[in-house]
Amino acid sequence: MPITNEKLQTYAFLAEMFGDGFFPKPLVEQGRQILIALCERIEAAPPRDLDALYALTHAATLEFNALDREFRANKSELETLARDCISLDVCFIAAAYGFDDADGEELIAPRRW
């Protein structure tokens, strides 16, 4: 299902990672799909509060944890630039859906990268 939130319809997820040759583009695309799926889950069943939002973002973060293993197998990793890029995008998603008060660290709390 396509994203309906106007702020996110044309948002360039993981743009900095796509622009950096250190990150394999097919794996960055998988990360972009994780973020798109997060938006779709939020739209399909809007979280009623921050705890419900955190449950969704934590699930996406766990997917990034698994994806990091693939990055490492391809002589890359989700390091500082990637961490910041993913974090900023997840914060942008939260704000776009009205959760301006979401804690950036809590949104990606289970991260291993």
Short mmCIF file of C-alpha atoms in Angstrom, two decimals:
data_model
loop_
_atom_site.label_atom_id
_atom_site.label_comp_id
_atom_site.label_asym_id
_atom_site.label_seq_id
_atom_site.Cartn_x
_atom_site.Cartn_y
_atom_site.Cartn_z
CA MET A 1 0.00 0.00 0.00
CA PRO A 2 1.45 3.39 -0.89
CA ILE A 3 2.25 5.91 1.82
CA THR A 4 -0.53 8.49 2.13
CA ASN A 5 1.21 10.97 4.46
CA GLU A 6 2.10 13.92 2.24
CA LYS A 7 5.29 14.70 4.18
CA LEU A 8 6.56 11.18 3.53
CA GLN A 9 5.34 10.48 0.00
CA THR A 10 8.37 12.12 -1.59
CA TYR A 11 10.76 11.89 1.36
CA ALA A 12 14.18 10.53 0.35
CA PHE A 13 14.74 7.81 2.94
CA LEU A 14 18.42 7.08 3.67
CA ALA A 15 19.56 9.68 1.14
CA GLU A 16 23.01 10.10 2.68
CA MET A 17 23.60 6.36 2.64
CA PHE A 18 22.59 6.13 -1.03
CA GLY A 19 25.12 8.88 -1.74
CA ASP A 20 28.02 7.14 0.01
CA GLY A 21 29.87 4.38 -1.85
CA PHE A 22 30.72 2.62 1.44
CA PHE A 23 27.18 1.27 1.61
CA PRO A 24 26.08 -1.37 -0.94
CA LYS A 25 23.07 0.13 -2.73
CA PRO A 26 20.97 -3.08 -2.68
CA LEU A 27 21.33 -3.23 1.11
CA VAL A 28 20.53 0.47 1.48
CA GLU A 29 17.42 -0.20 -0.60
CA GLN A 30 16.47 -2.95 1.85
CA GLY A 31 16.84 -0.41 4.65
CA ARG A 32 14.66 2.04 2.74
CA GLN A 33 12.03 -0.67 2.42
CA ILE A 34 12.14 -1.19 6.21
CA LEU A 35 11.32 2.49 6.70
CA ILE A 36 8.57 2.43 4.07
CA ALA A 37 7.06 -0.63 5.74
CA LEU A 38 7.20 1.21 9.08
CA CYS A 39 5.16 4.05 7.55
CA GLU A 40 2.69 1.55 6.10
CA ARG A 41 2.26 -0.16 9.48
CA ILE A 42 1.67 3.21 11.17
CA GLU A 43 -0.94 4.13 8.57
CA ALA A 44 -2.65 0.73 8.66
CA ALA A 45 -3.05 0.79 12.46
CA PRO A 46 -2.21 4.25 13.83
CA PRO A 47 -0.50 4.03 17.21
CA ARG A 48 -2.66 5.44 20.00
CA ASP A 49 0.29 6.62 22.09
CA LEU A 50 4.08 6.75 22.27
CA ASP A 51 4.37 3.23 23.65
CA ALA A 52 2.50 1.87 20.63
CA LEU A 53 4.71 3.92 18.30
CA TYR A 54 7.85 2.68 20.06
CA ALA A 55 6.70 -0.92 19.57
CA LEU A 56 6.54 -0.28 15.82
CA THR A 57 9.86 1.55 15.61
CA HIS A 58 11.57 -1.08 17.77
CA ALA A 59 10.39 -3.79 15.36
CA ALA A 60 11.88 -1.80 12.46
CA THR A 61 15.11 -1.33 14.44
CA LEU A 62 15.37 -5.09 14.94
CA GLU A 63 15.09 -5.47 11.17
CA PHE A 64 18.01 -3.03 10.80
CA ASN A 65 19.96 -5.10 13.35
CA ALA A 66 19.54 -8.14 11.10
CA LEU A 67 20.40 -6.09 8.01
CA ASP A 68 23.64 -4.94 9.66
CA ARG A 69 24.89 -8.54 9.48
CA GLU A 70 24.44 -8.38 5.71
CA PHE A 71 26.26 -5.06 5.55
CA ARG A 72 29.16 -6.58 7.49
CA ALA A 73 29.24 -9.62 5.20
CA ASN A 74 29.68 -7.11 2.35
CA LYS A 75 32.59 -5.25 4.00
CA SER A 76 30.38 -2.42 5.18
CA GLU A 77 28.46 -1.71 8.38
CA LEU A 78 25.84 0.51 9.92
CA GLU A 79 28.33 2.92 11.45
CA THR A 80 28.11 6.58 12.48
CA LEU A 81 26.76 8.05 9.23
CA ALA A 82 24.27 5.23 8.85
CA ARG A 83 23.20 5.40 12.49
CA ASP A 84 22.57 9.14 12.21
CA CYS A 85 20.79 8.77 8.87
CA ILE A 86 18.49 6.00 10.12
CA SER A 87 17.83 7.82 13.39
CA LEU A 88 16.96 11.09 11.65
CA ASP A 89 14.63 9.31 9.26
CA VAL A 90 12.83 7.47 12.07
CA CYS A 91 12.49 10.77 13.98
CA PHE A 92 11.12 12.42 10.83
CA ILE A 93 8.60 9.60 10.44
CA ALA A 94 7.48 9.95 14.06
CA ALA A 95 7.03 13.71 13.68
CA ALA A 96 5.22 13.33 10.35
CA TYR A 97 2.62 11.18 12.10
CA GLY A 98 2.17 13.67 14.93
CA PHE A 99 4.57 12.27 17.51
CA ASP A 100 6.75 15.37 17.90
CA ASP A 101 7.45 14.44 21.51
CA ALA A 102 8.95 11.02 20.67
CA ASP A 103 12.40 10.47 22.15
CA GLY A 104 14.91 9.91 19.36
CA GLU A 105 16.96 7.41 21.33
CA GLU A 106 13.91 5.48 22.45
CA LEU A 107 12.63 5.23 18.88
CA ILE A 108 15.65 3.06 17.99
CA ALA A 109 16.43 1.74 21.48
CA PRO A 110 17.09 -1.90 20.54
CA ARG A 111 19.72 -0.96 17.93
CA ARG A 112 23.00 -2.92 17.84
CA TRP A 113 24.79 -0.58 15.44
#
